[in-house]
mmCIF file of C-alpha atoms in Angstrom:
data_model
loop_
_atom_site.group_PDB
_atom_site.id
_atom_site.type_symbol
_atom_site.label_atom_id
_atom_site.label_comp_id
_atom_site.label_asym_id
_atom_site.label_seq_id
_atom_site.Cartn_x
_atom_site.Cartn_y
_atom_site.Cartn_z
ATOM 1 C CA MET A 267 32.903 -68.612 26.369
ATOM 2 C CA THR A 268 30.774 -68.920 23.368
ATOM 3 C CA SER A 269 29.940 -65.953 21.121
ATOM 4 C CA GLN A 270 26.388 -65.756 22.224
ATOM 5 C CA ARG A 271 27.379 -65.326 26.052
ATOM 6 C CA LYS A 272 29.680 -62.049 24.848
ATOM 7 C CA ARG A 273 26.757 -60.417 23.124
ATOM 8 C CA LYS A 274 24.931 -57.840 25.154
ATOM 9 C CA LEU A 275 21.475 -56.344 24.605
ATOM 10 C CA HIS A 276 21.786 -52.645 23.636
ATOM 11 C CA ILE A 277 18.312 -50.871 24.268
ATOM 12 C CA PRO A 278 18.624 -46.975 23.152
ATOM 13 C CA ALA A 279 17.649 -44.709 25.916
ATOM 14 C CA PRO A 280 14.399 -42.927 25.673
ATOM 15 C CA LYS A 281 14.176 -39.302 24.628
ATOM 16 C CA PRO A 282 14.535 -37.167 27.746
ATOM 17 C CA ARG A 283 11.357 -35.426 28.664
ATOM 18 C CA ASN A 284 11.039 -31.755 29.531
ATOM 19 C CA PRO A 285 11.008 -31.461 33.209
ATOM 20 C CA LEU A 286 8.817 -28.251 33.173
ATOM 21 C CA VAL A 287 6.107 -29.678 31.244
ATOM 22 C CA ALA A 288 4.577 -31.957 34.041
ATOM 23 C CA PRO A 289 4.370 -29.237 36.763
ATOM 24 C CA ALA A 290 2.858 -26.672 34.223
ATOM 25 C CA GLN A 291 0.219 -29.007 33.144
ATOM 26 C CA GLN A 292 -0.734 -29.987 36.913
ATOM 27 C CA ARG A 293 -1.009 -26.419 37.688
ATOM 28 C CA LYS A 294 -3.561 -26.035 34.690
ATOM 29 C CA ALA A 295 -0.926 -23.287 33.241
ATOM 30 C CA GLY A 296 -2.998 -20.762 31.140
ATOM 31 C CA ALA A 297 -1.928 -17.834 29.187
ATOM 32 C CA HIS A 298 0.341 -15.314 30.809
ATOM 33 C CA ARG A 299 -0.815 -11.869 31.781
ATOM 34 C CA LYS A 300 0.431 -8.508 33.122
ATOM 35 C CA GLY A 301 1.156 -8.327 36.618
ATOM 36 C CA ARG A 302 -0.987 -5.704 38.904
ATOM 37 C CA SER A 303 1.892 -3.087 38.828
ATOM 38 C CA ALA A 304 2.037 -3.311 35.172
ATOM 39 C CA GLU A 305 -1.861 -3.015 34.844
ATOM 40 C CA ARG A 306 -1.443 0.087 37.220
ATOM 41 C CA GLN A 307 1.287 1.705 35.382
ATOM 42 C CA HIS A 308 -0.744 1.217 31.900
ATOM 43 C CA SER A 309 -3.818 2.644 33.388
ATOM 44 C CA ARG A 310 -2.052 5.685 34.594
ATOM 45 C CA GLN A 311 -0.440 6.308 31.140
ATOM 46 C CA ALA A 312 -3.660 5.791 29.464
ATOM 47 C CA LEU A 313 -5.041 8.694 31.820
ATOM 48 C CA ARG A 314 -2.515 10.902 31.040
ATOM 49 C CA ARG A 315 -2.656 10.180 27.549
ATOM 50 C CA GLY A 316 -6.345 11.137 27.544
ATOM 51 C CA LEU A 317 -5.865 14.396 29.754
ATOM 52 C CA ASP A 318 -3.083 15.712 27.295
ATOM 53 C CA ARG A 319 -5.457 14.927 24.359
ATOM 54 C CA GLU A 320 -8.153 17.080 26.003
ATOM 55 C CA GLY A 321 -6.086 19.961 27.360
#
């Protein structure tokens, strides 16, 4: 065989993509926010703080 037949073309592999980005963009992912239970807990704490200051 000639030397040209022995050569192989080496193409570097592309950088792997983050698999979580595409689904997030499809969902139109926005800013994170607290869940409903966390909001209820925060409002209860704020109410208690307000009552403690008055009394």
